[in-house]
Every structure is written in C-alpha cells, then in structure tokens.
mmCIF file of C-alpha atoms in Angstrom:
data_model
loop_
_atom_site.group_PDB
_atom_site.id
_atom_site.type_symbol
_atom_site.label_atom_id
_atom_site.label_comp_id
_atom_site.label_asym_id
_atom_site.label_seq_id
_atom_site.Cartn_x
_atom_site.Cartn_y
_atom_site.Cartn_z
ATOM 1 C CA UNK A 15 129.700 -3.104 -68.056
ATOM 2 C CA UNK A 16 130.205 -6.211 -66.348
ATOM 3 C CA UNK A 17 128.883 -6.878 -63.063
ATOM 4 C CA UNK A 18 130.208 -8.856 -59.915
ATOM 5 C CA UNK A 19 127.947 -11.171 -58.377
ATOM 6 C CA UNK A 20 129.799 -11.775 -55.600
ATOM 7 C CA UNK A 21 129.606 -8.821 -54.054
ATOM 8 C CA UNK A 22 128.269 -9.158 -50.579
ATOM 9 C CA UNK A 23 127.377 -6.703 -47.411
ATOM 10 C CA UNK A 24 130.128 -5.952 -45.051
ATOM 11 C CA UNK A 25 128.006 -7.329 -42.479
ATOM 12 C CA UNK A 26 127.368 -10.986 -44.346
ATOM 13 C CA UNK A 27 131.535 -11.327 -44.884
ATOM 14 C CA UNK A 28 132.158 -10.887 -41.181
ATOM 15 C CA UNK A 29 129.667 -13.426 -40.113
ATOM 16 C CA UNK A 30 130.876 -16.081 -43.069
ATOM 17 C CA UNK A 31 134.345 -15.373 -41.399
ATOM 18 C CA UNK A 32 134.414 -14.725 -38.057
ATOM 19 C CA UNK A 33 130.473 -16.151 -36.445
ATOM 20 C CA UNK A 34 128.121 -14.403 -36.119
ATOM 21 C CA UNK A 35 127.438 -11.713 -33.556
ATOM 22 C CA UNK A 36 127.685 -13.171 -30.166
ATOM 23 C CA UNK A 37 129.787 -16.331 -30.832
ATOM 24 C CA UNK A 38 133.177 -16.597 -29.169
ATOM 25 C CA UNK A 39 135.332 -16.021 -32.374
ATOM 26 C CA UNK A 40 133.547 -12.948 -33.306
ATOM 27 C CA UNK A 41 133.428 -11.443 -30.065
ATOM 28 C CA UNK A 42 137.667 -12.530 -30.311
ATOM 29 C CA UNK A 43 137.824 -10.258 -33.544
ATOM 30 C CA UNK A 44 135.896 -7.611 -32.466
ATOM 31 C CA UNK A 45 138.094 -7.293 -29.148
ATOM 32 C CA UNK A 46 141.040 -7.579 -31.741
ATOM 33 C CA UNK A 47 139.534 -5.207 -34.179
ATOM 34 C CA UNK A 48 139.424 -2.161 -31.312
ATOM 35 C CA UNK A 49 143.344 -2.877 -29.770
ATOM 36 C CA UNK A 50 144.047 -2.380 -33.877
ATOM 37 C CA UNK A 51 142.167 0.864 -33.545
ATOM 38 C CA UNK A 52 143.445 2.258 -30.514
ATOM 39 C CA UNK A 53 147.078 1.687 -31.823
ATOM 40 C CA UNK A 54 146.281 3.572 -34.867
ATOM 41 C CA UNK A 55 144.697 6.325 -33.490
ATOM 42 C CA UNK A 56 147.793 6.503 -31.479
ATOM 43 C CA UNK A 57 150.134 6.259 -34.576
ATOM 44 C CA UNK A 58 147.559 8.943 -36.509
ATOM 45 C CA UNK A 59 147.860 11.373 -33.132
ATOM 46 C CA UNK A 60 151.761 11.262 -32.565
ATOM 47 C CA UNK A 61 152.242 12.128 -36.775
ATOM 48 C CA UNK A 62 150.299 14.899 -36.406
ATOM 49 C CA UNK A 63 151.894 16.476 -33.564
ATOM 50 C CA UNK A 64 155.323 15.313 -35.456
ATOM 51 C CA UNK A 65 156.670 13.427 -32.565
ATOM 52 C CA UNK A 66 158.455 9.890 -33.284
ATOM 53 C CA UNK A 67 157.984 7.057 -31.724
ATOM 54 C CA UNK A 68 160.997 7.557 -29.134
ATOM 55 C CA UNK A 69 159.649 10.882 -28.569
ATOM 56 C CA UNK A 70 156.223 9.605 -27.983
ATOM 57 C CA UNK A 71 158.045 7.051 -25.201
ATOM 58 C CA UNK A 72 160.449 9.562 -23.280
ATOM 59 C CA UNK A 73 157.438 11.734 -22.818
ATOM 60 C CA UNK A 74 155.681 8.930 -21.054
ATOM 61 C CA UNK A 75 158.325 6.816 -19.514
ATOM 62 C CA UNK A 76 158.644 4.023 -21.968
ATOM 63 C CA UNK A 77 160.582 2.640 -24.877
ATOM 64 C CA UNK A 78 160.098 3.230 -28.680
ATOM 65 C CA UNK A 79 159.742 -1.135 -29.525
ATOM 66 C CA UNK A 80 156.630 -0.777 -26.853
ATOM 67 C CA UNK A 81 155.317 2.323 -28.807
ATOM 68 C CA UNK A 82 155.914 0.099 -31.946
ATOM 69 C CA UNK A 83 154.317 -2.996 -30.808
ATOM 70 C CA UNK A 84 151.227 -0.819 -29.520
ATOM 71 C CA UNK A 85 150.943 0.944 -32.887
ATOM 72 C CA UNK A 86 151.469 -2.478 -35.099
ATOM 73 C CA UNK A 87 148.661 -4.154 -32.571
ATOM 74 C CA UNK A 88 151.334 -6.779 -30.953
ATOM 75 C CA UNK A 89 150.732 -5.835 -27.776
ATOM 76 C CA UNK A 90 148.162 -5.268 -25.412
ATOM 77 C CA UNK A 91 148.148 -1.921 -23.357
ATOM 78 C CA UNK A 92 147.248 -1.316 -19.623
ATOM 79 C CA UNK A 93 144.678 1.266 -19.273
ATOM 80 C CA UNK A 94 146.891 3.083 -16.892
ATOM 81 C CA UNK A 95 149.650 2.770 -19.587
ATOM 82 C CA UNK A 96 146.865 4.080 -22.604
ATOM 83 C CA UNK A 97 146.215 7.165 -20.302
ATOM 84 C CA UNK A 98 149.674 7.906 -19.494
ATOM 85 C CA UNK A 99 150.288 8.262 -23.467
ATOM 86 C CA UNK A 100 146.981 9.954 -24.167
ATOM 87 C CA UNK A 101 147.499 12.410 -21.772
ATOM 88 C CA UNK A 102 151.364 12.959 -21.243
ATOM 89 C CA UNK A 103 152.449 11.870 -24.562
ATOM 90 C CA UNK A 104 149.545 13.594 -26.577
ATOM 91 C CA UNK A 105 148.098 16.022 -24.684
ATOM 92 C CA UNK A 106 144.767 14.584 -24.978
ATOM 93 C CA UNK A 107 141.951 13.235 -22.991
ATOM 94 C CA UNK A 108 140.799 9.393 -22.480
ATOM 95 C CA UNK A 109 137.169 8.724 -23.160
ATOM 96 C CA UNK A 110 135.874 5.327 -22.301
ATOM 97 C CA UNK A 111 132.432 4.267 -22.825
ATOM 98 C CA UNK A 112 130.575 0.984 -21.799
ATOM 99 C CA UNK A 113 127.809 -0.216 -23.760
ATOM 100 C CA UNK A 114 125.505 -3.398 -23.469
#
C-alpha cells in the first residue's frame, strides 16, 4: 500500500491558505465560511419540509432569486430578514450565540 506524504491536518491547510487564526484574511473566511452555512442550512430546511424556493419566498414576503442568492452564499442576509425565513418560512426558531 502506498502512502501519501502529503497529507496534512485540516487545521495546518487553513492556516497555509487563509493566515492563521486572528489575521484579517482568516477572520474574512471564517465570516464567509458561516454566511455559506447559514444558506445551506436554509436550503437543507426548506427540502425537507418540500417547499421550493418560491414557496420559501411568498411565505416570507420575498422573491425566489433572493432565496437563491441566500442559499448559493451571494448575498448577505439582514438578521431581521434570516428571522423572518426561520420563523415564517420554516417554522423554526433563531438561535444566536456570541462567543469571545
């Protein structure tokens, strides 16, 4: 069996390519790296409940290429805009946390 050598920890490939923790370009992809999340937990959510993306928008008063854009992280969201989805679209609940 052959081996790969360059195999490296998850945690050594983000600081070769975006800084290490604390510089301004990692703290840039982490900030990116959690709109990408909350757009696919929104995609994930509105399959499950077998809703389309128009569907998803009527519910909360907005269009289906703002869904989209939210989903394919090309947009950022408003929190009062995330909530309104959560909650009207989904039928879930918003939890926010702050750490330091």
């Amino acid at each position: 069996m052959k081996t790969n050598n360059n195999i490296q920890p998850f945690a050594s490939h983000l600081d070769a390519n975006y800084g290490k923790v604390g510089s301004a370009s990692r703290e840039k992809f982490e900030a990116e790296f959690q709109a990408f999340k909350i757009g696919v937990l929104i995609q994930e959510a509105r399959k499950k409940q077998q809703l389309t993306q128009e569907d998803l928008a009527l519910k909360v008063g907005t269009t289906k290429n703002y869904i989209s854009r939210i989903e394919n992280n090309a947009s950022d969201i408003r929190l009062s805009t995330l909530m309104r989805i959560v909650q009207d679209g989904l039928g879930g609940q918003l939890k926010l946390s702050v750490e330091w």
